[in-house]
Coordinates of C-alpha atoms in Angstrom, one line a residue:
X228 CA 0.0 0.0 0.0
X229 CA 1.4 3.4 -1.0
X230 CA 1.8 6.0 1.7
X231 CA 2.0 9.7 1.3
X232 CA 5.5 11.1 1.2
X233 CA 6.5 14.8 1.0
X234 CA 9.2 14.1 -1.5
X235 CA 6.6 13.0 -4.0
X236 CA 4.3 15.9 -3.5
X237 CA 3.8 18.6 -6.1
X238 CA 2.3 22.0 -6.5
X239 CA 0.8 23.8 -9.5
X240 CA -0.7 27.3 -9.7
X241 CA -2.6 29.5 -12.1
X242 CA -4.2 32.9 -11.9
X243 CA -8.0 33.0 -11.9
X244 CA -10.2 35.1 -14.2
X245 CA -13.1 35.0 -11.8
X246 CA -12.5 34.9 -8.0
X247 CA -13.0 31.4 -6.6
X248 CA -13.2 29.7 -10.1
X249 CA -10.2 27.6 -10.9
X250 CA -9.2 27.7 -14.6
X251 CA -9.2 24.4 -16.5
X252 CA -5.7 25.1 -18.0
X253 CA -2.7 27.4 -17.8
X254 CA -1.2 25.9 -14.6
X255 CA 2.5 26.2 -13.9
X256 CA 4.5 23.8 -11.7
X257 CA 6.1 25.8 -8.9
X258 CA 8.9 24.8 -6.5
X259 CA 8.2 24.8 -2.8
X260 CA 9.8 23.4 0.4
X261 CA 6.8 22.9 2.6
X262 CA 3.1 23.7 2.8
X263 CA 0.5 24.1 5.5
X264 CA -2.2 25.2 3.0
X265 CA -5.3 23.2 3.8
X266 CA -9.0 23.5 4.7
X267 CA -10.5 22.8 8.1
X268 CA -14.0 22.7 9.5
X269 CA -14.2 22.4 13.3
X270 CA -17.1 20.9 15.2
X271 CA -19.2 22.8 17.7
X272 CA -20.1 20.8 20.8
X273 CA -23.8 20.7 21.7
X274 CA -24.9 22.9 24.5
X275 CA -28.4 21.4 24.8
X276 CA -29.7 20.0 28.1
X277 CA -32.3 17.5 29.0
X278 CA -30.9 14.3 27.5
X279 CA -28.8 13.1 30.4
X280 CA -25.0 13.5 30.9
X281 CA -24.0 12.2 27.5
X282 CA -23.9 15.1 24.9
X283 CA -25.9 15.3 21.8
X284 CA -24.2 15.2 18.3
X285 CA -22.0 18.2 17.4
X286 CA -22.6 20.4 14.4
X287 CA -20.2 21.7 11.8
X288 CA -18.8 25.2 11.9
X289 CA -17.6 27.4 9.0
X290 CA -14.8 26.3 6.7
X291 CA -11.4 28.0 6.9
X292 CA -8.9 27.5 4.1
X293 CA -5.5 29.1 4.6
X294 CA -1.8 28.3 5.4
X295 CA 1.8 29.1 4.6
X296 CA 4.1 28.1 1.8
X297 CA 7.8 28.0 2.1
X298 CA 9.1 28.9 -1.4
X299 CA 12.6 29.5 -2.9
X300 CA 13.4 33.0 -4.0
X301 CA 14.3 32.4 -7.6
X302 CA 14.5 34.4 -10.8
X303 CA 11.3 33.0 -12.5
X304 CA 8.9 31.3 -10.1
X305 CA 9.1 34.0 -7.5
X306 CA 7.4 36.4 -10.0
X307 CA 4.1 34.5 -9.6
X308 CA 4.1 35.2 -5.9
X309 CA 5.1 38.9 -6.4
X310 CA 2.2 39.3 -8.9
X311 CA -0.2 37.7 -6.3
X312 CA 1.1 40.0 -3.6
X313 CA 1.4 43.3 -5.5
X314 CA -0.7 42.9 -8.7
X315 CA 0.3 42.7 -12.3
X316 CA 3.7 44.2 -13.1
X317 CA 4.8 46.8 -15.6
X318 CA 6.9 44.8 -18.0
X319 CA 9.5 46.1 -20.5
X320 CA 11.9 44.3 -22.8
X321 CA 11.8 42.5 -26.2
X322 CA 12.3 38.9 -27.3
X323 CA 14.3 36.9 -26.5
X324 CA 14.8 38.9 -23.3
X325 CA 15.8 39.9 -20.7
X326 CA 12.6 41.4 -19.4
X327 CA 12.2 43.8 -16.6
X328 CA 9.1 43.3 -14.4
X329 CA 8.3 46.2 -12.1
X330 CA 5.8 45.4 -9.3
X331 CA 4.4 48.4 -7.4
X332 CA 2.8 48.6 -4.0
X333 CA -0.6 50.3 -3.5
X334 CA -2.9 48.4 -5.9
X335 CA -6.4 48.1 -4.6
X336 CA -7.2 45.1 -6.8
X337 CA -5.1 42.0 -6.3
X338 CA -5.4 38.8 -8.4
X339 CA -6.5 35.5 -7.0
X340 CA -4.9 32.1 -7.7
X341 CA -5.9 28.5 -8.0
X342 CA -3.3 26.2 -6.3
X343 CA -3.3 22.4 -6.5
X344 CA -1.3 20.4 -4.1
X345 CA -0.9 16.7 -5.1
X346 CA 0.0 13.5 -3.4
X347 CA 0.0 11.1 -6.4
X348 CA 0.6 7.9 -4.4
X349 CA -2.6 8.2 -2.3
X350 CA -4.0 9.6 -4.6
X351 CA -5.1 13.0 -3.3
X352 CA -5.2 16.2 -5.3
X353 CA -6.5 19.3 -3.4
X354 CA -7.5 22.3 -5.5
X355 CA -7.6 25.6 -3.6
X356 CA -9.6 28.3 -5.3
X357 CA -9.7 32.0 -4.5
X358 CA -6.1 32.0 -3.1
X359 CA -4.6 35.4 -2.2
X360 CA -1.3 36.3 -0.7
X361 CA -1.7 38.0 2.7
X362 CA 2.0 38.3 3.5
X363 CA 5.4 37.7 2.0
X364 CA 8.5 37.6 4.3
X365 CA 12.1 36.4 4.2
X366 CA 15.4 37.1 5.9
X367 CA 18.7 38.1 4.3
X368 CA 21.8 36.7 6.0
X369 CA 25.3 35.5 5.3
X370 CA 24.7 31.8 4.6
X371 CA 22.0 29.1 4.3
X372 CA 19.2 28.4 1.8
X373 CA 17.3 31.5 0.7
X374 CA 13.5 30.9 1.1
X375 CA 10.5 33.1 1.6
X376 CA 7.2 32.4 3.5
X377 CA 4.0 33.2 1.7
X378 CA 0.9 33.5 4.0
X379 CA -2.1 32.5 2.0
X380 CA -5.9 33.0 2.4
X381 CA -8.2 30.7 0.2
X382 CA -11.9 30.5 -0.4
X383 CA -12.2 26.8 -0.3
X384 CA -10.8 23.3 -1.1
X385 CA -11.9 20.7 -3.6
X386 CA -10.4 17.2 -3.3
X387 CA -10.2 14.7 -6.2
X388 CA -8.4 11.5 -6.9
X389 CA -6.9 12.8 -10.2
X390 CA -5.2 16.1 -11.0
X391 CA -7.4 19.0 -12.0
X392 CA -4.5 21.1 -13.3
X393 CA -3.9 19.3 -16.5
X394 CA -0.3 19.3 -17.7
X395 CA 1.4 22.2 -16.0
X396 CA 4.2 24.2 -17.5
X397 CA 7.6 23.8 -16.0
X398 CA 10.0 26.7 -15.3
X399 CA 13.8 26.8 -15.1
X400 CA 14.9 27.0 -11.5
X401 CA 17.4 29.8 -11.2
X402 CA 17.7 30.3 -7.5
X403 CA 19.2 33.3 -5.7
X404 CA 21.5 32.6 -2.8
X405 CA 22.3 34.7 0.3
X406 CA 25.8 35.4 -1.1
X407 CA 24.1 37.2 -4.0
X408 CA 22.5 39.7 -1.7
X409 CA 23.3 43.4 -0.9
X410 CA 21.6 46.1 1.2
X411 CA 22.0 49.7 0.2
X412 CA 20.9 53.0 1.9
X413 CA 20.2 56.0 -0.3
X414 CA 22.2 54.3 -3.1
X415 CA 25.3 53.5 -1.0
X416 CA 26.2 50.0 0.4
X417 CA 25.2 49.6 4.0
X418 CA 28.1 48.1 5.9
X419 CA 28.2 45.8 9.0
X420 CA 24.8 44.2 8.3
X421 CA 24.5 40.9 10.0
X422 CA 20.9 40.1 8.9
X423 CA 17.9 41.9 7.4
X424 CA 14.3 40.8 7.7
X425 CA 11.7 41.9 5.2
X426 CA 7.9 41.5 5.5
X427 CA 5.2 42.8 3.2
X428 CA 1.6 42.4 4.3
X429 CA -1.6 43.1 2.4
X430 CA -3.7 42.8 5.7
X431 CA -6.5 41.0 3.9
X432 CA -10.0 41.4 5.3
X433 CA -12.0 38.2 4.9
X434 CA -15.6 38.8 3.7
X435 CA -17.4 36.3 6.0
X436 CA -20.9 36.5 4.7
X437 CA -23.7 33.9 5.3
X438 CA -23.4 31.2 2.7
X439 CA -24.8 27.6 2.4
X440 CA -21.3 26.2 1.7
X441 CA -19.6 27.9 4.7
X442 CA -16.9 29.6 2.6
X443 CA -15.9 33.2 2.5
X444 CA -17.0 35.6 -0.3
X445 CA -13.6 37.0 -0.8
X446 CA -10.7 38.9 0.8
X447 CA -10.2 42.6 0.4
X448 CA -6.8 44.3 0.8
X449 CA -6.7 47.0 3.5
X450 CA -3.8 49.3 4.5
X451 CA -0.6 47.5 3.4
X452 CA 2.6 47.3 5.5
X453 CA 6.3 46.9 4.7
X454 CA 8.6 46.5 7.6
X455 CA 11.3 44.4 9.1
X456 CA 14.5 44.5 11.1
X457 CA 18.1 45.3 10.4
X458 CA 20.7 43.9 12.7
X459 CA 24.3 45.2 12.4
X460 CA 27.5 45.5 14.2
X461 CA 27.6 48.9 15.8
X462 CA 30.4 50.6 13.9
X463 CA 29.1 54.1 13.1
X464 CA 26.3 56.5 13.8
X465 CA 24.7 56.5 10.3
X466 CA 21.4 54.7 11.2
X467 CA 21.4 56.1 14.8
X468 CA 21.6 59.7 13.6
X469 CA 18.7 59.0 11.2
X470 CA 16.7 57.5 14.0
X471 CA 17.3 60.5 16.2
X472 CA 16.6 63.0 13.4
X473 CA 13.4 61.2 12.5
X474 CA 13.7 61.6 8.7
X475 CA 13.3 58.8 6.1
X476 CA 15.8 57.1 3.9
X477 CA 15.6 54.7 0.9
X478 CA 16.5 51.1 1.6
X479 CA 17.2 48.6 -1.2
X480 CA 17.5 44.9 -0.8
X481 CA 18.9 43.2 -3.9
X482 CA 20.1 39.9 -5.3
X483 CA 22.0 39.5 -8.6
X484 CA 23.1 36.4 -10.4
X485 CA 26.2 36.3 -12.7
X486 CA 23.9 35.3 -15.6
X487 CA 22.1 38.7 -15.3
X488 CA 18.9 37.8 -13.4
X489 CA 18.2 40.1 -10.5
X490 CA 15.6 40.9 -7.8
X491 CA 15.5 44.3 -6.2
X492 CA 13.2 45.4 -3.4
X493 CA 13.2 49.2 -2.9
X494 CA 11.4 50.8 0.1
X495 CA 11.2 54.4 -0.8
X496 CA 10.7 56.0 2.6
X497 CA 12.0 54.0 5.6
X498 CA 11.7 55.3 9.1
X499 CA 13.9 54.0 12.0
X500 CA 13.2 53.9 15.7
X501 CA 15.8 54.8 18.2
X502 CA 17.0 51.4 19.6
X503 CA 18.6 50.4 22.8
X504 CA 22.4 50.1 22.6
X505 CA 23.6 47.5 25.2
X506 CA 27.1 46.4 26.2
X507 CA 26.6 42.8 27.2
X508 CA 30.2 41.6 27.3
X509 CA 33.6 41.8 25.7
X510 CA 32.4 40.8 22.3
X511 CA 31.2 43.0 19.4
X512 CA 28.2 45.3 20.1
X513 CA 25.2 44.8 17.9
X514 CA 22.2 47.1 17.3
X515 CA 18.8 46.2 15.9
X516 CA 16.6 48.6 14.0
X517 CA 12.9 47.7 13.5
X518 CA 12.3 49.7 10.4
X519 CA 8.9 50.7 8.9
X520 CA 8.3 51.9 5.3
X521 CA 5.7 54.5 4.3
X522 CA 4.5 56.2 1.1
X523 CA 7.3 58.1 -0.5
X524 CA 7.1 61.3 -2.5
X525 CA 9.1 60.4 -5.6
X526 CA 7.9 57.9 -6.6
X527 CA 4.6 58.4 -4.7
X528 CA 4.4 54.8 -3.4
X529 CA 5.8 52.7 -0.6
X530 CA 7.7 50.1 -2.5
X531 CA 8.9 49.0 -6.0
X532 CA 10.1 45.4 -6.7
X533 CA 12.0 44.9 -9.8
X534 CA 12.6 41.4 -11.2
X535 CA 14.8 40.9 -14.3
X536 CA 14.6 37.5 -16.0
X537 CA 13.8 35.8 -19.3
X538 CA 10.0 35.3 -18.6
X539 CA 8.0 37.4 -21.0
X540 CA 5.0 38.0 -18.9
X541 CA 3.2 37.0 -15.6

């Protein structure tokens, strides 16, 4: 008897034309490291009296479909998650490439996806419709595997014994590594950085209307947030002076491959709090700045994400 194994699982995704309606074709196989995306429906215990000490049968509550995906930050597949988080990009370039995809914060209308996770050996293929990205986050550091966490909100789940995604398209995996990364401040390299954490959140508001199927009607984006933390060896007063003065700076988090592909996240107006500086012993002194981004003046948006690759469109 075959048993489900994570090594044999697969994931395919496609953007929906109508929210909650999975397309019949156009799926792309995307790499992932782990997934908690699933639907659950709890039971509500009976509160009724008068039938003795043994409880009456429970009733079903509303369905919740959500979870997290751990995904690699690569030159092609990551563009699908950027489109889901920020909306369709502005793309420039001519065949055969490279193409520059510019994703911009502030869109009120975000696309939804259909995502199928498959366990062929069971077999179990779960199609999640109306999937939207609530949050994208990752950490820049010196070594290790570079992955991001995508926090997803879905409308519902449909389970079948065969795949509903048809024959998905495969992408070339061109993965960025931590050693490809760089952090700059106002165009100049920011030194002594130990790690940098980046989180973008759409703060989706679930539309929980009364429905016979127990699903949500949708998820509307509210005020977005871009924040994180920069930890560095305390070697100068550059960031401390900015924190004291209270003005913004532009921070850029970038990865570049030798083959020309690149990913650049630019926060146009970043504000820094004044942190505590502690001397905890004879070793090097570190400082942590919990930064927050806001809408800039030129350009008049909070963030721009630029992805350069050979994919013509998303």
